[in-house]
Amino acid sequence: RNNGFVSMLAKIKDQVNALQHADEEPQGTASFENGQAADEPAIDPSRPVYSAIIRKLNVLKPMRLDVMDNFAAHAGHAGSRGLGDESHFAVSVVSEAFEGLFIVQRHRVIYTLLNEEMSSGHIHALQIEAKTPFQV
């Protein structure tokens, strides 16, 4: 019974590994924060978690990548203690890498890519929207 799930999980991990080790640079990637568009992904050394999310999700070669830091909306509750003021994020990713994957599988790909930030507690909450180009 579980062999199908294990096989599916192995396939997702293989896809993530292949994407992480691809030689090509991501094309057509844009990063948005609070509705402000940027020509290049906003890698900001003063915001290590935000920058790590952008860097790691770029291995999916997204047509569109939106990363929003929602910390201010959650300030004050126990889960808001992240790395500095970074702990709550929303991501929207449009990528061909999601073709043929169910929504749960797409989320697993993103969680796998962000495993270090999730398991270390740097990301307390993550809202995900993961679509294929056909769905946009």
Short mmCIF file of N, CA and C in Angstrom, two decimals:
data_model
loop_
_atom_site.label_atom_id
_atom_site.label_comp_id
_atom_site.label_asym_id
_atom_site.label_seq_id
_atom_site.Cartn_x
_atom_site.Cartn_y
_atom_site.Cartn_z
N ARG A 1 0.80 -1.19 0.00
CA ARG A 1 0.00 0.00 0.00
C ARG A 1 0.85 1.26 0.00
N ASN A 2 1.87 1.30 0.82
CA ASN A 2 2.70 2.48 0.94
C ASN A 2 3.75 2.59 -0.16
N ASN A 3 3.92 1.52 -0.96
CA ASN A 3 4.94 1.56 -2.01
C ASN A 3 4.68 2.67 -3.01
N GLY A 4 3.41 2.94 -3.33
CA GLY A 4 3.08 4.03 -4.26
C GLY A 4 3.49 5.37 -3.70
N PHE A 5 3.22 5.58 -2.42
CA PHE A 5 3.59 6.84 -1.78
C PHE A 5 5.10 6.99 -1.72
N VAL A 6 5.79 5.93 -1.35
CA VAL A 6 7.25 5.96 -1.26
C VAL A 6 7.85 6.24 -2.63
N SER A 7 7.31 5.61 -3.66
CA SER A 7 7.80 5.84 -5.02
C SER A 7 7.57 7.28 -5.45
N MET A 8 6.39 7.80 -5.14
CA MET A 8 6.07 9.18 -5.49
C MET A 8 7.02 10.14 -4.76
N LEU A 9 7.26 9.91 -3.49
CA LEU A 9 8.15 10.75 -2.71
C LEU A 9 9.58 10.70 -3.26
N ALA A 10 10.03 9.51 -3.65
CA ALA A 10 11.36 9.35 -4.24
C ALA A 10 11.45 10.11 -5.55
N LYS A 11 10.39 10.07 -6.35
CA LYS A 11 10.37 10.78 -7.63
C LYS A 11 10.45 12.28 -7.39
N ILE A 12 9.72 12.79 -6.42
CA ILE A 12 9.75 14.22 -6.10
C ILE A 12 11.15 14.63 -5.65
N LYS A 13 11.76 13.82 -4.77
CA LYS A 13 13.11 14.13 -4.31
C LYS A 13 14.10 14.12 -5.46
N ASP A 14 13.95 13.18 -6.39
CA ASP A 14 14.83 13.13 -7.55
C ASP A 14 14.67 14.38 -8.41
N GLN A 15 13.42 14.83 -8.59
CA GLN A 15 13.17 16.04 -9.37
C GLN A 15 13.80 17.25 -8.70
N VAL A 16 13.66 17.34 -7.39
CA VAL A 16 14.25 18.47 -6.65
C VAL A 16 15.76 18.43 -6.77
N ASN A 17 16.36 17.24 -6.61
CA ASN A 17 17.82 17.12 -6.73
C ASN A 17 18.29 17.50 -8.13
N ALA A 18 17.57 17.07 -9.14
CA ALA A 18 17.93 17.41 -10.51
C ALA A 18 17.86 18.92 -10.73
N LEU A 19 16.83 19.54 -10.19
CA LEU A 19 16.69 20.98 -10.34
C LEU A 19 17.79 21.72 -9.58
N GLN A 20 18.15 21.23 -8.41
CA GLN A 20 19.19 21.89 -7.62
C GLN A 20 20.55 21.81 -8.28
N HIS A 21 20.78 20.78 -9.07
CA HIS A 21 22.09 20.59 -9.68
C HIS A 21 22.13 20.97 -11.15
N ALA A 22 21.08 21.62 -11.63
CA ALA A 22 21.05 22.06 -13.02
C ALA A 22 22.09 23.15 -13.23
N ASP A 23 22.74 23.12 -14.39
CA ASP A 23 23.80 24.09 -14.68
C ASP A 23 23.27 25.43 -15.14
N GLU A 24 22.05 25.47 -15.69
CA GLU A 24 21.53 26.70 -16.25
C GLU A 24 21.09 27.66 -15.17
N GLU A 25 21.21 28.94 -15.46
CA GLU A 25 20.70 29.97 -14.58
C GLU A 25 19.20 30.10 -14.83
N PRO A 26 18.41 30.43 -13.80
CA PRO A 26 16.99 30.63 -14.00
C PRO A 26 16.71 31.76 -14.98
N GLN A 27 15.72 31.56 -15.83
CA GLN A 27 15.33 32.57 -16.81
C GLN A 27 13.96 33.10 -16.48
N GLY A 28 13.70 34.36 -16.81
CA GLY A 28 12.38 34.93 -16.66
C GLY A 28 11.88 34.99 -15.23
N THR A 29 12.77 35.18 -14.29
CA THR A 29 12.38 35.18 -12.89
C THR A 29 12.18 36.61 -12.42
N ALA A 30 11.10 36.84 -11.72
CA ALA A 30 10.88 38.14 -11.10
C ALA A 30 10.53 37.92 -9.65
N SER A 31 10.92 38.86 -8.83
CA SER A 31 10.62 38.78 -7.42
C SER A 31 9.79 39.99 -7.04
N PHE A 32 8.77 39.77 -6.22
CA PHE A 32 7.91 40.85 -5.79
C PHE A 32 7.82 40.82 -4.29
N GLU A 33 7.79 41.99 -3.69
CA GLU A 33 7.55 42.07 -2.26
C GLU A 33 6.59 43.21 -2.02
N ASN A 34 5.51 42.92 -1.32
CA ASN A 34 4.50 43.93 -1.01
C ASN A 34 4.07 44.68 -2.27
N GLY A 35 3.94 43.94 -3.38
CA GLY A 35 3.46 44.52 -4.62
C GLY A 35 4.50 45.30 -5.41
N GLN A 36 5.73 45.38 -4.93
CA GLN A 36 6.78 46.12 -5.62
C GLN A 36 7.59 45.13 -6.47
N ALA A 37 7.59 45.33 -7.77
CA ALA A 37 8.33 44.43 -8.67
C ALA A 37 9.79 44.79 -8.70
N ALA A 38 10.62 43.79 -8.89
CA ALA A 38 12.06 43.99 -9.02
C ALA A 38 12.52 43.29 -10.28
N ASP A 39 13.51 43.87 -10.98
CA ASP A 39 14.02 43.25 -12.20
C ASP A 39 14.81 41.99 -11.89
N GLU A 40 15.52 41.98 -10.79
CA GLU A 40 16.32 40.84 -10.38
C GLU A 40 15.81 40.34 -9.04
N PRO A 41 15.97 39.06 -8.75
CA PRO A 41 15.58 38.58 -7.43
C PRO A 41 16.30 39.37 -6.35
N ALA A 42 15.56 39.77 -5.35
CA ALA A 42 16.11 40.66 -4.30
C ALA A 42 16.87 39.85 -3.26
N ILE A 43 18.13 39.58 -3.53
CA ILE A 43 18.98 38.90 -2.56
C ILE A 43 19.51 40.00 -1.64
N ASP A 44 19.14 39.92 -0.38
CA ASP A 44 19.45 40.98 0.58
C ASP A 44 20.15 40.36 1.79
N PRO A 45 21.44 40.66 2.00
CA PRO A 45 22.18 40.05 3.11
C PRO A 45 21.57 40.38 4.48
N SER A 46 20.84 41.47 4.58
CA SER A 46 20.22 41.81 5.87
C SER A 46 18.95 41.01 6.11
N ARG A 47 18.51 40.24 5.10
CA ARG A 47 17.31 39.41 5.20
C ARG A 47 17.65 38.00 4.73
N PRO A 48 18.38 37.25 5.53
CA PRO A 48 18.90 35.95 5.08
C PRO A 48 17.82 34.92 4.76
N VAL A 49 16.73 34.88 5.50
CA VAL A 49 15.69 33.88 5.23
C VAL A 49 14.98 34.21 3.93
N TYR A 50 14.59 35.45 3.77
CA TYR A 50 13.94 35.91 2.54
C TYR A 50 14.83 35.61 1.33
N SER A 51 16.10 35.94 1.45
CA SER A 51 17.05 35.71 0.36
C SER A 51 17.24 34.22 0.07
N ALA A 52 17.26 33.40 1.12
CA ALA A 52 17.40 31.95 0.94
C ALA A 52 16.19 31.37 0.22
N ILE A 53 15.01 31.86 0.55
CA ILE A 53 13.79 31.39 -0.13
C ILE A 53 13.89 31.67 -1.62
N ILE A 54 14.25 32.90 -1.97
CA ILE A 54 14.36 33.26 -3.39
C ILE A 54 15.42 32.41 -4.07
N ARG A 55 16.59 32.31 -3.46
CA ARG A 55 17.69 31.55 -4.06
C ARG A 55 17.31 30.09 -4.27
N LYS A 56 16.70 29.47 -3.26
CA LYS A 56 16.38 28.04 -3.35
C LYS A 56 15.21 27.76 -4.29
N LEU A 57 14.21 28.62 -4.33
CA LEU A 57 13.08 28.39 -5.22
C LEU A 57 13.43 28.70 -6.68
N ASN A 58 14.49 29.45 -6.90
CA ASN A 58 14.92 29.71 -8.27
C ASN A 58 15.41 28.46 -8.99
N VAL A 59 15.73 27.39 -8.26
CA VAL A 59 16.13 26.15 -8.93
C VAL A 59 14.97 25.55 -9.71
N LEU A 60 13.74 25.98 -9.41
CA LEU A 60 12.57 25.52 -10.15
C LEU A 60 12.43 26.22 -11.50
N LYS A 61 13.35 27.16 -11.77
CA LYS A 61 13.32 27.95 -13.01
C LYS A 61 11.92 28.56 -13.21
N PRO A 62 11.46 29.30 -12.21
CA PRO A 62 10.09 29.81 -12.29
C PRO A 62 9.92 30.88 -13.36
N MET A 63 8.74 30.87 -13.97
CA MET A 63 8.35 31.95 -14.86
C MET A 63 8.00 33.17 -14.01
N ARG A 64 7.51 32.88 -12.81
CA ARG A 64 7.18 33.95 -11.87
C ARG A 64 7.42 33.44 -10.46
N LEU A 65 8.01 34.27 -9.65
CA LEU A 65 8.24 33.94 -8.25
C LEU A 65 7.93 35.17 -7.41
N ASP A 66 6.93 35.06 -6.56
CA ASP A 66 6.56 36.12 -5.63
C ASP A 66 6.85 35.62 -4.23
N VAL A 67 7.58 36.41 -3.47
CA VAL A 67 7.87 36.07 -2.08
C VAL A 67 7.47 37.28 -1.24
N MET A 68 6.57 37.06 -0.30
CA MET A 68 6.12 38.15 0.56
C MET A 68 6.42 37.79 2.01
N ASP A 69 7.05 38.71 2.70
CA ASP A 69 7.35 38.56 4.12
C ASP A 69 6.14 39.09 4.88
N ASN A 70 5.42 38.19 5.55
CA ASN A 70 4.21 38.54 6.28
C ASN A 70 4.44 38.70 7.78
N PHE A 71 5.68 38.90 8.19
CA PHE A 71 6.00 38.96 9.60
C PHE A 71 5.18 40.02 10.34
N ALA A 72 5.05 41.20 9.76
CA ALA A 72 4.38 42.31 10.45
C ALA A 72 2.94 41.95 10.84
N ALA A 73 2.29 41.15 10.03
CA ALA A 73 0.91 40.76 10.33
C ALA A 73 0.82 39.76 11.48
N HIS A 74 1.96 39.17 11.86
CA HIS A 74 1.96 38.14 12.90
C HIS A 74 2.81 38.52 14.10
N ALA A 75 3.33 39.73 14.12
CA ALA A 75 4.19 40.16 15.22
C ALA A 75 3.44 40.06 16.54
N GLY A 76 4.14 39.56 17.55
CA GLY A 76 3.53 39.48 18.88
C GLY A 76 3.14 38.10 19.34
N HIS A 77 2.88 37.16 18.42
CA HIS A 77 2.54 35.82 18.90
C HIS A 77 3.79 34.95 18.93
N ALA A 78 3.69 33.83 19.62
CA ALA A 78 4.87 32.99 19.91
C ALA A 78 5.62 32.57 18.65
N GLY A 79 4.92 32.31 17.57
CA GLY A 79 5.57 31.86 16.35
C GLY A 79 6.30 32.94 15.60
N SER A 80 6.19 34.17 16.07
CA SER A 80 6.82 35.27 15.35
C SER A 80 8.31 35.40 15.66
N ARG A 81 8.83 34.55 16.52
CA ARG A 81 10.26 34.59 16.84
C ARG A 81 11.04 33.78 15.81
N GLY A 82 11.39 34.41 14.74
CA GLY A 82 12.19 33.75 13.70
C GLY A 82 13.60 34.28 13.75
N LEU A 83 14.18 34.44 12.61
CA LEU A 83 15.52 35.00 12.50
C LEU A 83 15.33 36.49 12.28
N GLY A 84 15.59 37.29 13.30
CA GLY A 84 15.30 38.72 13.21
C GLY A 84 13.80 38.90 13.10
N ASP A 85 13.37 39.58 12.06
CA ASP A 85 11.94 39.80 11.85
C ASP A 85 11.39 38.93 10.74
N GLU A 86 12.04 37.81 10.48
CA GLU A 86 11.62 36.94 9.38
C GLU A 86 11.12 35.61 9.93
N SER A 87 9.86 35.31 9.73
CA SER A 87 9.35 34.00 10.17
C SER A 87 8.09 33.58 9.43
N HIS A 88 7.36 34.50 8.86
CA HIS A 88 6.09 34.21 8.17
C HIS A 88 6.20 34.68 6.72
N PHE A 89 5.98 33.74 5.80
CA PHE A 89 6.12 34.07 4.39
C PHE A 89 4.98 33.50 3.56
N ALA A 90 4.73 34.14 2.43
CA ALA A 90 3.83 33.63 1.41
C ALA A 90 4.63 33.58 0.12
N VAL A 91 4.55 32.45 -0.58
CA VAL A 91 5.23 32.31 -1.86
C VAL A 91 4.23 31.91 -2.93
N SER A 92 4.42 32.47 -4.10
CA SER A 92 3.65 32.09 -5.28
C SER A 92 4.65 31.77 -6.37
N VAL A 93 4.60 30.53 -6.86
CA VAL A 93 5.57 30.06 -7.85
C VAL A 93 4.83 29.53 -9.06
N VAL A 94 5.23 30.00 -10.23
CA VAL A 94 4.71 29.47 -11.50
C VAL A 94 5.90 28.84 -12.21
N SER A 95 5.83 27.51 -12.40
CA SER A 95 6.97 26.80 -12.97
C SER A 95 6.53 25.57 -13.75
N GLU A 96 7.24 25.30 -14.84
CA GLU A 96 6.99 24.07 -15.60
C GLU A 96 7.37 22.83 -14.78
N ALA A 97 8.19 23.01 -13.75
CA ALA A 97 8.60 21.88 -12.91
C ALA A 97 7.41 21.23 -12.21
N PHE A 98 6.29 21.95 -12.12
CA PHE A 98 5.11 21.42 -11.45
C PHE A 98 4.19 20.63 -12.38
N GLU A 99 4.52 20.58 -13.66
CA GLU A 99 3.70 19.83 -14.62
C GLU A 99 3.57 18.38 -14.17
N GLY A 100 2.36 17.87 -14.16
CA GLY A 100 2.11 16.47 -13.81
C GLY A 100 2.09 16.19 -12.32
N LEU A 101 2.26 17.21 -11.48
CA LEU A 101 2.23 17.00 -10.03
C LEU A 101 0.93 17.53 -9.45
N PHE A 102 0.39 16.81 -8.47
CA PHE A 102 -0.77 17.29 -7.74
C PHE A 102 -0.34 18.42 -6.81
N ILE A 103 -1.29 19.18 -6.30
CA ILE A 103 -0.98 20.31 -5.43
C ILE A 103 -0.14 19.89 -4.24
N VAL A 104 -0.50 18.79 -3.60
CA VAL A 104 0.26 18.33 -2.43
C VAL A 104 1.70 18.01 -2.82
N GLN A 105 1.90 17.41 -3.98
CA GLN A 105 3.25 17.10 -4.45
C GLN A 105 4.05 18.37 -4.72
N ARG A 106 3.40 19.38 -5.27
CA ARG A 106 4.07 20.66 -5.53
C ARG A 106 4.52 21.29 -4.22
N HIS A 107 3.65 21.23 -3.21
CA HIS A 107 4.00 21.78 -1.90
C HIS A 107 5.17 21.01 -1.30
N ARG A 108 5.18 19.70 -1.49
CA ARG A 108 6.30 18.89 -0.97
C ARG A 108 7.62 19.28 -1.62
N VAL A 109 7.57 19.59 -2.91
CA VAL A 109 8.78 20.03 -3.60
C VAL A 109 9.30 21.31 -2.93
N ILE A 110 8.41 22.25 -2.69
CA ILE A 110 8.80 23.52 -2.06
C ILE A 110 9.31 23.28 -0.65
N TYR A 111 8.60 22.45 0.13
CA TYR A 111 9.06 22.15 1.49
C TYR A 111 10.43 21.45 1.48
N THR A 112 10.67 20.60 0.49
CA THR A 112 11.96 19.93 0.39
C THR A 112 13.07 20.95 0.11
N LEU A 113 12.80 21.87 -0.80
CA LEU A 113 13.79 22.89 -1.11
C LEU A 113 14.08 23.79 0.09
N LEU A 114 13.07 24.05 0.90
CA LEU A 114 13.22 24.95 2.05
C LEU A 114 13.37 24.19 3.37
N ASN A 115 13.75 22.93 3.28
CA ASN A 115 13.84 22.08 4.46
C ASN A 115 14.72 22.67 5.56
N GLU A 116 15.86 23.21 5.20
CA GLU A 116 16.78 23.76 6.20
C GLU A 116 16.12 24.90 6.98
N GLU A 117 15.47 25.81 6.27
CA GLU A 117 14.81 26.94 6.93
C GLU A 117 13.60 26.50 7.75
N MET A 118 12.88 25.50 7.25
CA MET A 118 11.70 25.01 7.97
C MET A 118 12.11 24.25 9.24
N SER A 119 13.06 23.33 9.11
CA SER A 119 13.44 22.49 10.25
C SER A 119 14.20 23.26 11.32
N SER A 120 14.86 24.35 10.94
CA SER A 120 15.60 25.15 11.92
C SER A 120 14.69 26.12 12.66
N GLY A 121 13.45 26.24 12.20
CA GLY A 121 12.51 27.16 12.84
C GLY A 121 12.59 28.58 12.31
N HIS A 122 13.44 28.83 11.31
CA HIS A 122 13.53 30.17 10.75
C HIS A 122 12.26 30.55 10.01
N ILE A 123 11.57 29.56 9.45
CA ILE A 123 10.26 29.80 8.85
C ILE A 123 9.24 29.13 9.76
N HIS A 124 8.38 29.95 10.34
CA HIS A 124 7.33 29.43 11.22
C HIS A 124 6.07 29.11 10.42
N ALA A 125 5.76 29.95 9.44
CA ALA A 125 4.55 29.76 8.63
C ALA A 125 4.87 30.05 7.17
N LEU A 126 4.35 29.20 6.30
CA LEU A 126 4.60 29.35 4.87
C LEU A 126 3.31 29.10 4.11
N GLN A 127 2.83 30.11 3.44
CA GLN A 127 1.64 30.00 2.59
C GLN A 127 2.15 29.79 1.17
N ILE A 128 1.63 28.75 0.50
CA ILE A 128 2.16 28.37 -0.81
C ILE A 128 1.06 28.39 -1.87
N GLU A 129 1.40 28.99 -3.01
CA GLU A 129 0.61 28.87 -4.22
C GLU A 129 1.57 28.38 -5.29
N ALA A 130 1.34 27.20 -5.83
CA ALA A 130 2.25 26.60 -6.81
C ALA A 130 1.45 26.20 -8.04
N LYS A 131 1.75 26.85 -9.17
CA LYS A 131 0.99 26.62 -10.40
C LYS A 131 1.92 26.33 -11.57
N THR A 132 1.34 25.72 -12.59
CA THR A 132 2.04 25.54 -13.85
C THR A 132 1.75 26.75 -14.74
N PRO A 133 2.55 26.99 -15.77
CA PRO A 133 2.26 28.11 -16.66
C PRO A 133 0.88 28.01 -17.30
N PHE A 134 0.41 26.81 -17.53
CA PHE A 134 -0.91 26.60 -18.13
C PHE A 134 -2.02 27.10 -17.20
N GLN A 135 -1.80 27.09 -15.91
CA GLN A 135 -2.82 27.48 -14.95
C GLN A 135 -2.91 28.98 -14.70
N VAL A 136 -1.98 29.72 -15.28
CA VAL A 136 -1.95 31.17 -15.02
C VAL A 136 -2.81 31.90 -16.02
#
